[in-house]
XYZ file of N, CA and C in Angstrom:
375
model
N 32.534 237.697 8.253
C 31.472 237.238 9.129
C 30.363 238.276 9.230
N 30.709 239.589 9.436
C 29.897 240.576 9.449
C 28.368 240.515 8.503
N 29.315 240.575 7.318
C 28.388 240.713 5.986
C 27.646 239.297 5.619
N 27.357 237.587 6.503
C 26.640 236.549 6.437
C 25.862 237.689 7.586
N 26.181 237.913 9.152
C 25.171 238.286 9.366
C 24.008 239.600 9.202
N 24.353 240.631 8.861
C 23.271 241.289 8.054
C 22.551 240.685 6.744
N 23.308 240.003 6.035
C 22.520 239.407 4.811
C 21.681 237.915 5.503
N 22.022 237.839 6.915
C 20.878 236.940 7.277
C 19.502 237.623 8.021
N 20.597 238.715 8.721
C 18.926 239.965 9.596
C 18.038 240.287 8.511
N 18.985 240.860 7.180
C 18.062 241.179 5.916
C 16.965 240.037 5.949
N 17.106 239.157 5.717
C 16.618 237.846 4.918
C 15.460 237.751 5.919
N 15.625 238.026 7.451
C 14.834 237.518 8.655
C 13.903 238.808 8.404
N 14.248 240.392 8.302
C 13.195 241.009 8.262
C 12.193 240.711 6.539
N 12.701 240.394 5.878
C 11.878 240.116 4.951
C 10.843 238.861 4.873
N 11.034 237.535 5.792
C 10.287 236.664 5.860
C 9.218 236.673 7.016
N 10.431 237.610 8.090
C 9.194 237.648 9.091
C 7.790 238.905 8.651
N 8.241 239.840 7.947
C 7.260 240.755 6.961
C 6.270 240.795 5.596
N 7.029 239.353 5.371
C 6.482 238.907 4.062
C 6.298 239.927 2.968
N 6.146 239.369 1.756
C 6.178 240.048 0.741
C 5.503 241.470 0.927
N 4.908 241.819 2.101
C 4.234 243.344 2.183
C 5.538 244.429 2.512
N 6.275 243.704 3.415
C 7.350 244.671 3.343
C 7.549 245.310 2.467
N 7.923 246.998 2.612
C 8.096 247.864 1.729
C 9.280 247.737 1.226
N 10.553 246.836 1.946
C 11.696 246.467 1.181
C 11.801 245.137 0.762
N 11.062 244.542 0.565
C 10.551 242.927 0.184
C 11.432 242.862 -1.300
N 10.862 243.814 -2.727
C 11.115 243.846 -3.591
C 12.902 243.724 -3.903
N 13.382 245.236 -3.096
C 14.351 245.701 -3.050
C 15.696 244.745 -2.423
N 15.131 243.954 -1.665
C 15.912 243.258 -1.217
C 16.475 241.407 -1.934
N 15.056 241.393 -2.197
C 15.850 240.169 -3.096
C 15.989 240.272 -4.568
N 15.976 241.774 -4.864
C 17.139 241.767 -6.191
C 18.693 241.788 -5.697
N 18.561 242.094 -4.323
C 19.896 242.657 -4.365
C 20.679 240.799 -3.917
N 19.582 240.243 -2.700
C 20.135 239.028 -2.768
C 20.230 238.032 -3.892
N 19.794 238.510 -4.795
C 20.047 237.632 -6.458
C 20.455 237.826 -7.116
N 20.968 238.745 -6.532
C 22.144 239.979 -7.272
C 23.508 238.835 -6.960
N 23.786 239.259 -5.281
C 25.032 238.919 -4.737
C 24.867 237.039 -5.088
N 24.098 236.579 -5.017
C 24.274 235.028 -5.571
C 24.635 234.647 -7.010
N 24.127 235.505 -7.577
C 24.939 235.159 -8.999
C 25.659 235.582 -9.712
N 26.400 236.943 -9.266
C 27.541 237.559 -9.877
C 28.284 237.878 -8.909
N 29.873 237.227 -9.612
C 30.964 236.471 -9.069
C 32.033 238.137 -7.987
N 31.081 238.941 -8.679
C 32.197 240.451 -8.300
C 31.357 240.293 -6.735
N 30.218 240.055 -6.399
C 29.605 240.130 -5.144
C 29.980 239.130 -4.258
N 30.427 237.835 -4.345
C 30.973 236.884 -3.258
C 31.822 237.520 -2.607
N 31.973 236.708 -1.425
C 32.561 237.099 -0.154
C 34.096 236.853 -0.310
N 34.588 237.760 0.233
C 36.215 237.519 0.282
C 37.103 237.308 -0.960
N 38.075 236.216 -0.901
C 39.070 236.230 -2.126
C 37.783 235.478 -3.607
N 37.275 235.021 -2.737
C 35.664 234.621 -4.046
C 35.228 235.503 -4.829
N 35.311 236.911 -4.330
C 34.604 238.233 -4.855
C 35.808 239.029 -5.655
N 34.956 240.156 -5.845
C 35.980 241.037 -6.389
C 36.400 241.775 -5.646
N 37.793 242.629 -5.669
C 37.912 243.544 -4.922
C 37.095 244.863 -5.014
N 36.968 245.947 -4.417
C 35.915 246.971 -4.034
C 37.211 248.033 -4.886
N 37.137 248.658 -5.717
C 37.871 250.167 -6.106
C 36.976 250.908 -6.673
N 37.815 252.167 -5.321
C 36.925 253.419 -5.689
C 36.840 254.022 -6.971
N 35.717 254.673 -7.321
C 35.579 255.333 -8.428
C 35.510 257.124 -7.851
N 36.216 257.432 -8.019
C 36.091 258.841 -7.594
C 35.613 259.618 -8.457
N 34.465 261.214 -7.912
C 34.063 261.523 -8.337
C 34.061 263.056 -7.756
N 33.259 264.063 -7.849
C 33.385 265.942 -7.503
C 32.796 266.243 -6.452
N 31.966 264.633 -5.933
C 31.366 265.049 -4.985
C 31.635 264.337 -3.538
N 32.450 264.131 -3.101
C 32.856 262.779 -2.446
C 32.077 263.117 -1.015
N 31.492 264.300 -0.410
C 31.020 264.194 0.538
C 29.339 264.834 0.519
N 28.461 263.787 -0.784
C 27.806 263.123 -0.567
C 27.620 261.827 -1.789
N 28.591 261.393 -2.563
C 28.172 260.595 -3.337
C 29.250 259.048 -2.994
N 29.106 257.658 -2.953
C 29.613 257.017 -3.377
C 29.559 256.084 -3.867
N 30.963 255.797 -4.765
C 31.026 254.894 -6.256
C 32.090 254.452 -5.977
N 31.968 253.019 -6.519
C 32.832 251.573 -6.430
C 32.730 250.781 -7.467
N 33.667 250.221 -7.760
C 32.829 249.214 -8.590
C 33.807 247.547 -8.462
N 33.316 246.605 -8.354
C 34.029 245.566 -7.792
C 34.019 244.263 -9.334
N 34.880 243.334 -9.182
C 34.999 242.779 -10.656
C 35.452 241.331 -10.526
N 34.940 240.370 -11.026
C 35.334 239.268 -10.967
C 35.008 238.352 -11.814
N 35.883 237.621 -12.589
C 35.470 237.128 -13.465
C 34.935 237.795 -14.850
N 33.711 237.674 -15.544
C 33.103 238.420 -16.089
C 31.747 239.313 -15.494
N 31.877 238.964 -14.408
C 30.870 239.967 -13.905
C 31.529 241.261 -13.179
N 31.122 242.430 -13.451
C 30.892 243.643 -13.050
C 29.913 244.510 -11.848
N 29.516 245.384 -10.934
C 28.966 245.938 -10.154
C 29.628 246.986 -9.894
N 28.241 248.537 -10.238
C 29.133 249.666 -10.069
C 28.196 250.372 -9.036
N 28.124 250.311 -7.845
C 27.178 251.041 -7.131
C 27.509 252.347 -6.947
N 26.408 253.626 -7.409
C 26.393 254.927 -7.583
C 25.100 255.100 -6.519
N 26.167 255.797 -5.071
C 25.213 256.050 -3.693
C 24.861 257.635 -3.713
N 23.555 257.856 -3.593
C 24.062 259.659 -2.975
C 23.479 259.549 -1.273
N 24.678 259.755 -0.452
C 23.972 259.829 1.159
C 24.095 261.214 1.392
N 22.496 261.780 0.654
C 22.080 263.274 1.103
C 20.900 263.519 0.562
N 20.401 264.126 1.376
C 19.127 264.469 1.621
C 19.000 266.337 0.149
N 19.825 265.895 -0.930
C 19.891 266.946 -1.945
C 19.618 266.320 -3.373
N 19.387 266.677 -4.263
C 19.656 266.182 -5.757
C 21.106 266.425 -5.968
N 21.831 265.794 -6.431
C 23.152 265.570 -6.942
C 23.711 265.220 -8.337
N 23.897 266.346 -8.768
C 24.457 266.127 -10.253
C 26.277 265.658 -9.817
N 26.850 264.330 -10.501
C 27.838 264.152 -10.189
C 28.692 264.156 -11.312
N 30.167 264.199 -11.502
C 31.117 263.524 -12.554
C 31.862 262.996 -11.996
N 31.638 261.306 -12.296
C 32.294 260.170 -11.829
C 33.736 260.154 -13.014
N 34.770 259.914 -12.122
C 35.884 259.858 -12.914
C 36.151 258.159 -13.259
N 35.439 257.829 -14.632
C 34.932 256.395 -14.586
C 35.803 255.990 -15.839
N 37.122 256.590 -16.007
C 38.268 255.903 -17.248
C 38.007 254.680 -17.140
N 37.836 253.827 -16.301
C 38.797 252.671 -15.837
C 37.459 251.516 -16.130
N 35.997 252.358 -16.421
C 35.172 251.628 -16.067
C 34.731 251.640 -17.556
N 34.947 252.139 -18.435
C 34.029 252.179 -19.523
C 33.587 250.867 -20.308
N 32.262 250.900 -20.485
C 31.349 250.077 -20.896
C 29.947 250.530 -20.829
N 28.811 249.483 -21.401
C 27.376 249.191 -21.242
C 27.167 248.376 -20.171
N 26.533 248.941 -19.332
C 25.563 248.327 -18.225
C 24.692 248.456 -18.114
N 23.777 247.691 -17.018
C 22.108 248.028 -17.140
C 22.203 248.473 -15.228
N 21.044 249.308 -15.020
C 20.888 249.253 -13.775
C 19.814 248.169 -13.231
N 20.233 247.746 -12.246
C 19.524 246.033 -11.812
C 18.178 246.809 -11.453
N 17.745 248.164 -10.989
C 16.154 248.160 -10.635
C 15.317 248.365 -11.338
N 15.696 249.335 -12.633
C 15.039 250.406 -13.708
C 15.246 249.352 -14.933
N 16.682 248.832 -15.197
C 16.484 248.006 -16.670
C 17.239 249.216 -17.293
N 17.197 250.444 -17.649
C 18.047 251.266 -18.201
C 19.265 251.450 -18.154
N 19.636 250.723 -19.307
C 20.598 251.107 -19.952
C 21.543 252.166 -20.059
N 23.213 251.906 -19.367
C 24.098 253.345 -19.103
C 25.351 252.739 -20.000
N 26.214 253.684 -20.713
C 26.917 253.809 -21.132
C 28.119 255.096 -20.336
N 29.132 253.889 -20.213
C 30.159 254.741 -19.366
C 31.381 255.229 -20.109
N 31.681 256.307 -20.439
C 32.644 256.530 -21.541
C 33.947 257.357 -20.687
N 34.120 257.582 -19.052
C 35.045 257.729 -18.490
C 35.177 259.290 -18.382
N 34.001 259.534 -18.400
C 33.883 261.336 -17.666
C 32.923 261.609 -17.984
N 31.765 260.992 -16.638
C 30.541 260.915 -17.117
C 29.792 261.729 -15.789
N 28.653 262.543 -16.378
C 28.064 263.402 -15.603
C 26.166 262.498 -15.248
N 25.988 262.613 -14.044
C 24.700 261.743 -13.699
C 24.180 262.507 -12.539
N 22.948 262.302 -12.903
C 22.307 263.244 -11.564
C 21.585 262.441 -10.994
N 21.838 262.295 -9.385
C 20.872 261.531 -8.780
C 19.734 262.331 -7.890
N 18.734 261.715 -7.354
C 17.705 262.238 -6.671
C 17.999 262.332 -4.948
N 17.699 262.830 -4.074
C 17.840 262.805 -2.859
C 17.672 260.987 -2.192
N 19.099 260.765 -1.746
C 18.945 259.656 -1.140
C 18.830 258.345 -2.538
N 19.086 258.881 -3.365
C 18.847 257.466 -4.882
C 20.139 257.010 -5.246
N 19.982 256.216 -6.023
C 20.745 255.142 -6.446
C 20.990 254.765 -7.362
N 22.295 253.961 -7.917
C 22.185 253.036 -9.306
C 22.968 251.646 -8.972
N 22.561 250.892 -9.253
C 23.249 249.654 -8.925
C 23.952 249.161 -10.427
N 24.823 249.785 -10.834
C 24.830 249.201 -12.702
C 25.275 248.239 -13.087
N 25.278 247.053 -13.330
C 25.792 246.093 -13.466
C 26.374 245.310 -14.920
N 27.156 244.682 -15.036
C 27.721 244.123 -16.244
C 28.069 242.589 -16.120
């Protein structure tokens, strides 16, 4: 129940802001994200959430959830630092794209990535 209502507050600050909102963009990739790949539905619909552990666990986190043939590997950094990480990603290896940039990652299961203060990868398959 939680997660219909923030993905409806989302939805309300973006219409009541209209496309000027500075998260206008950001937000309905992510809601067109979760509508059409099967790892993002809700509950036994979705995939389950497993951690991806990595060197930095107190500021980076990685998950990646799976269902069907769809994939989602979200790579968080919550810190206000640049963060070079090594995600312990055996389990994950493949080609994905990240849903904002379009670039192309290759995960070969001991993989080193540096993120920017507060950035992101959403990688998807």
């Amino acid at each position: 129940m939680y997660s219909y209502i923030r993905v409806y507050l989302l939805i309300c600050v973006v219409i009541l802001n209209g496309p000027d909102h500075p998260n206008a963009v950001l937000y309905t990739q992510l809601f067109a994200l979760k509508h059409k790949n099967h790892a993002l539905w809700n509950g036994a619909f979705g995939g389950t959430m497993v951690r991806i552990y990595n060197d930095k666990i107190d500021k980076i986190i990685s998950f990646s959830r799976e269902k069907d043939n769809d994939k989602v590997i979200p790579i968080l950094n919550f810190s206000n630092d640049e963060v070079t990480v090594n995600l312990d990603s055996k389990y994950e290896k493949g080609t994905y794209k990240d849903l904002f940039s379009g670039q192309e990652y290759s995960l070969k299961g001991d993989d080193i990535l540096t993120l920017q203060p507060w950035g992101y990868l959403v990688l998807v398959k």
